[in-house]
Amino acid sequence: MKRTITILSVALVCGAIFSCNGKKETEATQTETAPAAKTYPQLEKAAWLIGSWGNMTPEGILTEKWKKENDSVYHGESYFVIGKDTVFSESIQLEESNGKLVYNVTVPGQNNGQATPFELTSSTDTQMVFENPNHDYPNKITYNKINNDSLVAEISGMQKGKPATETFAMKRQ
Protein backbone atom coordinates (compact mmCIF):
# COMPACT_ATOMS: atom_id res chain seq x y z
CA MET A 1 0.00 0.00 0.00
CA LYS A 2 2.85 2.37 0.92
CA ARG A 3 4.49 1.62 -2.40
CA THR A 4 1.26 2.41 -4.31
CA ILE A 5 0.87 5.74 -2.46
CA THR A 6 4.53 6.62 -3.15
CA ILE A 7 4.19 5.81 -6.86
CA LEU A 8 0.91 7.71 -7.00
CA SER A 9 2.51 10.71 -5.24
CA VAL A 10 5.47 10.68 -7.62
CA ALA A 11 3.09 10.44 -10.58
CA LEU A 12 1.02 13.38 -9.30
CA VAL A 13 4.11 15.51 -8.63
CA CYS A 14 5.55 14.69 -12.09
CA GLY A 15 2.18 15.39 -13.68
CA ALA A 16 2.00 18.73 -11.91
CA ILE A 17 5.52 19.64 -13.01
CA PHE A 18 4.85 18.69 -16.62
CA SER A 19 1.50 20.43 -16.50
CA CYS A 20 3.11 23.59 -15.14
CA ASN A 21 5.85 23.37 -17.74
CA GLY A 22 3.24 22.89 -20.41
CA LYS A 23 1.32 25.86 -19.05
CA LYS A 24 4.45 28.01 -19.01
CA GLU A 25 5.20 27.05 -22.62
CA THR A 26 1.64 27.93 -23.60
CA GLU A 27 1.88 31.29 -21.81
CA ALA A 28 5.26 31.94 -23.41
CA THR A 29 3.87 31.03 -26.82
CA GLN A 30 0.89 33.34 -26.29
CA THR A 31 3.21 36.16 -25.24
CA GLU A 32 5.43 35.61 -28.29
CA THR A 33 2.46 35.77 -30.66
CA ALA A 34 0.97 38.94 -29.14
CA PRO A 35 0.47 41.59 -31.81
CA ALA A 36 3.52 43.76 -32.35
CA ALA A 37 3.30 47.50 -31.82
CA LYS A 38 2.54 49.32 -35.05
CA THR A 39 5.55 51.10 -36.52
CA TYR A 40 5.84 53.84 -39.11
CA PRO A 41 9.25 53.35 -40.77
CA GLN A 42 8.71 55.88 -43.58
CA LEU A 43 7.79 58.62 -41.12
CA GLU A 44 10.64 57.69 -38.78
CA LYS A 45 13.08 58.31 -41.66
CA ALA A 46 11.84 61.93 -41.67
CA ALA A 47 12.59 62.51 -37.96
CA TRP A 48 15.49 64.79 -38.92
CA LEU A 49 12.87 67.41 -39.90
CA ILE A 50 11.66 67.81 -36.29
CA GLY A 51 12.56 71.23 -34.91
CA SER A 52 12.65 74.87 -35.99
CA TRP A 53 14.31 75.92 -39.23
CA GLY A 54 14.77 79.32 -40.81
CA ASN A 55 16.59 81.70 -43.07
CA MET A 56 16.86 85.48 -43.00
CA THR A 57 17.28 87.09 -46.42
CA PRO A 58 17.07 90.69 -47.65
CA GLU A 59 13.56 89.80 -48.92
CA GLY A 60 12.31 88.56 -45.54
CA ILE A 61 12.38 85.77 -42.97
CA LEU A 62 11.46 82.19 -43.81
CA THR A 63 10.51 79.91 -40.90
CA GLU A 64 9.53 76.25 -40.91
CA LYS A 65 8.68 74.35 -37.72
CA TRP A 66 8.08 70.61 -37.37
CA LYS A 67 6.84 68.59 -34.40
CA LYS A 68 5.76 65.03 -33.82
CA GLU A 69 1.98 65.07 -33.45
CA ASN A 70 1.65 61.31 -32.79
CA ASP A 71 3.25 58.03 -33.91
CA SER A 72 2.02 58.36 -37.49
CA VAL A 73 1.91 62.15 -38.05
CA TYR A 74 4.39 65.03 -38.03
CA HIS A 75 2.91 68.53 -38.18
CA GLY A 76 4.72 71.34 -39.95
CA GLU A 77 4.12 75.05 -40.36
CA SER A 78 5.90 77.29 -42.79
CA TYR A 79 5.64 81.04 -43.19
CA PHE A 80 7.41 83.95 -44.81
CA VAL A 81 7.46 87.36 -43.13
CA ILE A 82 8.38 90.68 -44.69
CA GLY A 83 8.74 93.38 -42.05
CA LYS A 84 5.81 92.67 -39.74
CA ASP A 85 3.58 91.11 -42.40
CA THR A 86 3.17 87.38 -42.95
CA VAL A 87 2.94 87.19 -46.74
CA PHE A 88 2.76 83.40 -47.03
CA SER A 89 1.87 80.55 -44.70
CA GLU A 90 1.05 76.88 -44.98
CA SER A 91 0.22 73.99 -42.69
CA ILE A 92 1.60 70.52 -43.38
CA GLN A 93 0.67 67.05 -42.17
CA LEU A 94 3.32 64.46 -42.93
CA GLU A 95 1.35 61.26 -42.41
CA GLU A 96 2.11 57.57 -42.84
CA SER A 97 -0.90 55.38 -43.52
CA ASN A 98 -0.99 51.87 -44.99
CA GLY A 99 2.77 51.99 -45.64
CA LYS A 100 2.59 55.24 -47.65
CA LEU A 101 4.01 58.58 -46.54
CA VAL A 102 2.01 61.59 -47.71
CA TYR A 103 2.86 65.30 -47.43
CA ASN A 104 -0.53 67.03 -47.09
CA VAL A 105 -0.20 70.79 -47.45
CA THR A 106 -2.92 73.35 -46.75
CA VAL A 107 -2.51 76.98 -47.82
CA PRO A 108 -5.06 79.51 -46.56
CA GLY A 109 -7.16 80.91 -49.40
CA GLN A 110 -6.26 78.08 -51.79
CA ASN A 111 -8.02 74.86 -52.81
CA ASN A 112 -11.13 75.75 -50.77
CA GLY A 113 -9.16 75.12 -47.57
CA GLN A 114 -8.55 71.48 -48.52
CA ALA A 115 -5.13 69.83 -48.20
CA THR A 116 -3.23 68.95 -51.36
CA PRO A 117 -1.50 65.54 -51.09
CA PHE A 118 2.03 64.83 -52.34
CA GLU A 119 3.10 61.17 -52.10
CA LEU A 120 6.62 60.12 -51.20
CA THR A 121 8.21 58.85 -54.42
CA SER A 122 11.77 58.34 -53.18
CA SER A 123 13.77 58.68 -50.00
CA THR A 124 17.18 58.10 -48.48
CA ASP A 125 18.54 58.96 -45.05
CA THR A 126 19.17 62.51 -46.29
CA GLN A 127 16.52 63.16 -48.94
CA MET A 128 12.75 62.91 -49.36
CA VAL A 129 10.91 63.56 -52.63
CA PHE A 130 7.13 64.08 -52.68
CA GLU A 131 5.16 64.39 -55.91
CA ASN A 132 1.68 65.22 -57.16
CA PRO A 133 1.64 65.31 -60.98
CA ASN A 134 -1.96 66.60 -60.98
CA HIS A 135 -1.23 69.75 -58.96
CA ASP A 136 -0.73 73.01 -60.88
CA TYR A 137 2.45 74.19 -59.11
CA PRO A 138 4.51 72.79 -57.57
CA ASN A 139 4.41 69.18 -58.72
CA LYS A 140 7.41 68.14 -56.67
CA ILE A 141 8.63 68.97 -53.14
CA THR A 142 12.12 67.86 -52.12
CA TYR A 143 13.86 68.06 -48.75
CA ASN A 144 17.62 67.56 -48.61
CA LYS A 145 19.39 67.19 -45.26
CA ILE A 146 22.79 68.84 -45.62
CA ASN A 147 23.82 68.08 -42.03
CA ASN A 148 22.10 68.04 -38.61
CA ASP A 149 21.82 71.84 -38.63
CA SER A 150 20.95 72.67 -42.22
CA LEU A 151 18.58 71.56 -44.95
CA VAL A 152 17.43 72.70 -48.36
CA ALA A 153 13.79 72.50 -49.42
CA GLU A 154 12.95 72.79 -53.09
CA ILE A 155 9.69 73.08 -54.98
CA SER A 156 9.53 72.51 -58.72
CA GLY A 157 7.25 71.91 -61.64
CA MET A 158 5.74 73.72 -64.59
CA GLN A 159 4.73 77.34 -64.06
CA LYS A 160 3.16 79.31 -66.92
CA GLY A 161 4.28 76.58 -69.33
CA LYS A 162 7.94 76.70 -68.28
CA PRO A 163 9.97 74.60 -65.85
CA ALA A 164 10.38 76.43 -62.54
CA THR A 165 12.29 75.72 -59.34
CA GLU A 166 12.47 77.56 -56.04
CA THR A 167 15.10 76.67 -53.43
CA PHE A 168 14.91 77.43 -49.72
CA ALA A 169 18.08 76.92 -47.66
CA MET A 170 17.43 76.77 -43.91
CA LYS A 171 19.42 76.41 -40.71
CA ARG A 172 18.27 74.89 -37.45
CA GLN A 173 17.17 77.61 -35.01
mmCIF file of N, CA, C and O in Angstrom, residues 42 45-46 48 94 101 103 118-132 140-144:
data_model
loop_
_atom_site.group_PDB
_atom_site.id
_atom_site.type_symbol
_atom_site.label_atom_id
_atom_site.label_comp_id
_atom_site.label_asym_id
_atom_site.label_seq_id
_atom_site.Cartn_x
_atom_site.Cartn_y
_atom_site.Cartn_z
ATOM 1 N N GLN A 42 8.527 54.767 -42.633
ATOM 2 C CA GLN A 42 8.707 55.875 -43.583
ATOM 3 C C GLN A 42 8.757 57.203 -42.832
ATOM 4 O O GLN A 42 9.595 58.058 -43.119
ATOM 5 N N LYS A 45 11.948 57.844 -40.842
ATOM 6 C CA LYS A 45 13.081 58.312 -41.660
ATOM 7 C C LYS A 45 13.100 59.840 -41.765
ATOM 8 O O LYS A 45 14.126 60.429 -42.066
ATOM 9 N N ALA A 46 11.943 60.469 -41.547
ATOM 10 C CA ALA A 46 11.838 61.926 -41.665
ATOM 11 C C ALA A 46 12.048 62.636 -40.333
ATOM 12 O O ALA A 46 11.868 63.845 -40.245
ATOM 13 N N TRP A 48 14.507 63.701 -38.883
ATOM 14 C CA TRP A 48 15.486 64.790 -38.919
ATOM 15 C C TRP A 48 14.844 66.144 -39.214
ATOM 16 O O TRP A 48 15.443 67.190 -38.986
ATOM 17 N N LEU A 94 2.539 65.538 -42.335
ATOM 18 C CA LEU A 94 3.325 64.465 -42.926
ATOM 19 C C LEU A 94 2.828 63.191 -42.253
ATOM 20 O O LEU A 94 3.063 62.976 -41.071
ATOM 21 N N LEU A 101 3.773 57.304 -47.188
ATOM 22 C CA LEU A 101 4.014 58.582 -46.536
ATOM 23 C C LEU A 101 3.500 59.682 -47.454
ATOM 24 O O LEU A 101 3.864 59.743 -48.630
ATOM 25 N N TYR A 103 2.631 63.914 -47.834
ATOM 26 C CA TYR A 103 2.856 65.301 -47.431
ATOM 27 C C TYR A 103 1.589 66.051 -47.824
ATOM 28 O O TYR A 103 1.362 66.319 -49.002
ATOM 29 N N PHE A 118 0.842 65.150 -51.550
ATOM 30 C CA PHE A 118 2.027 64.834 -52.337
ATOM 31 C C PHE A 118 2.574 63.526 -51.763
ATOM 32 O O PHE A 118 2.926 63.478 -50.588
ATOM 33 N N GLU A 119 2.630 62.472 -52.585
ATOM 34 C CA GLU A 119 3.097 61.175 -52.101
ATOM 35 C C GLU A 119 4.612 61.071 -52.183
ATOM 36 O O GLU A 119 5.230 61.570 -53.122
ATOM 37 N N LEU A 120 5.185 60.397 -51.187
ATOM 38 C CA LEU A 120 6.618 60.124 -51.202
ATOM 39 C C LEU A 120 6.930 59.216 -52.378
ATOM 40 O O LEU A 120 6.343 58.136 -52.513
ATOM 41 N N THR A 121 7.845 59.665 -53.256
ATOM 42 C CA THR A 121 8.212 58.854 -54.417
ATOM 43 C C THR A 121 9.617 58.276 -54.288
ATOM 44 O O THR A 121 9.931 57.290 -54.944
ATOM 45 N N SER A 122 10.450 58.902 -53.460
ATOM 46 C CA SER A 122 11.772 58.335 -53.185
ATOM 47 C C SER A 122 12.312 58.939 -51.898
ATOM 48 O O SER A 122 11.952 60.062 -51.528
ATOM 49 N N SER A 123 13.168 58.158 -51.234
ATOM 50 C CA SER A 123 13.772 58.677 -50.002
ATOM 51 C C SER A 123 15.068 57.941 -49.700
ATOM 52 O O SER A 123 15.253 56.792 -50.097
ATOM 53 N N THR A 124 15.948 58.665 -49.033
ATOM 54 C CA THR A 124 17.179 58.102 -48.485
ATOM 55 C C THR A 124 17.259 58.646 -47.064
ATOM 56 O O THR A 124 16.328 59.315 -46.596
ATOM 57 N N ASP A 125 18.373 58.414 -46.398
ATOM 58 C CA ASP A 125 18.544 58.962 -45.048
ATOM 59 C C ASP A 125 18.645 60.479 -45.068
ATOM 60 O O ASP A 125 18.453 61.121 -44.037
ATOM 61 N N THR A 126 18.960 61.067 -46.224
ATOM 62 C CA THR A 126 19.169 62.511 -46.295
ATOM 63 C C THR A 126 18.288 63.226 -47.315
ATOM 64 O O THR A 126 18.453 64.424 -47.538
ATOM 65 N N GLN A 127 17.379 62.511 -47.953
ATOM 66 C CA GLN A 127 16.518 63.159 -48.944
ATOM 67 C C GLN A 127 15.141 62.516 -48.993
ATOM 68 O O GLN A 127 15.006 61.291 -48.891
ATOM 69 N N MET A 128 14.120 63.363 -49.162
ATOM 70 C CA MET A 128 12.747 62.910 -49.362
ATOM 71 C C MET A 128 12.169 63.674 -50.541
ATOM 72 O O MET A 128 12.303 64.901 -50.608
ATOM 73 N N VAL A 129 11.523 62.946 -51.461
ATOM 74 C CA VAL A 129 10.912 63.561 -52.632
ATOM 75 C C VAL A 129 9.430 63.210 -52.621
ATOM 76 O O VAL A 129 9.064 62.032 -52.583
ATOM 77 N N PHE A 130 8.586 64.242 -52.661
ATOM 78 C CA PHE A 130 7.134 64.082 -52.678
ATOM 79 C C PHE A 130 6.619 64.639 -53.998
ATOM 80 O O PHE A 130 7.061 65.707 -54.428
ATOM 81 N N GLU A 131 5.659 63.932 -54.616
ATOM 82 C CA GLU A 131 5.156 64.390 -55.913
ATOM 83 C C GLU A 131 3.644 64.286 -56.016
ATOM 84 O O GLU A 131 3.026 63.399 -55.428
ATOM 85 N N ASN A 132 3.090 65.225 -56.778
ATOM 86 C CA ASN A 132 1.680 65.217 -57.157
ATOM 87 C C ASN A 132 1.620 65.763 -58.584
ATOM 88 O O ASN A 132 1.577 66.978 -58.794
ATOM 89 N N LYS A 140 6.404 68.898 -57.401
ATOM 90 C CA LYS A 140 7.414 68.141 -56.667
ATOM 91 C C LYS A 140 7.943 68.979 -55.503
ATOM 92 O O LYS A 140 8.217 70.167 -55.664
ATOM 93 N N ILE A 141 8.066 68.336 -54.338
ATOM 94 C CA ILE A 141 8.633 68.972 -53.142
ATOM 95 C C ILE A 141 9.761 68.065 -52.660
ATOM 96 O O ILE A 141 9.558 66.867 -52.426
ATOM 97 N N THR A 142 10.948 68.639 -52.524
ATOM 98 C CA THR A 142 12.120 67.861 -52.122
ATOM 99 C C THR A 142 12.757 68.480 -50.885
ATOM 100 O O THR A 142 12.908 69.705 -50.813
ATOM 101 N N TYR A 143 13.100 67.627 -49.933
ATOM 102 C CA TYR A 143 13.856 68.058 -48.747
ATOM 103 C C TYR A 143 15.193 67.334 -48.769
ATOM 104 O O TYR A 143 15.242 66.106 -48.900
ATOM 105 N N ASN A 144 16.276 68.109 -48.662
ATOM 106 C CA ASN A 144 17.624 67.557 -48.607
ATOM 107 C C ASN A 144 18.269 67.948 -47.284
ATOM 108 O O ASN A 144 18.394 69.144 -46.984
#
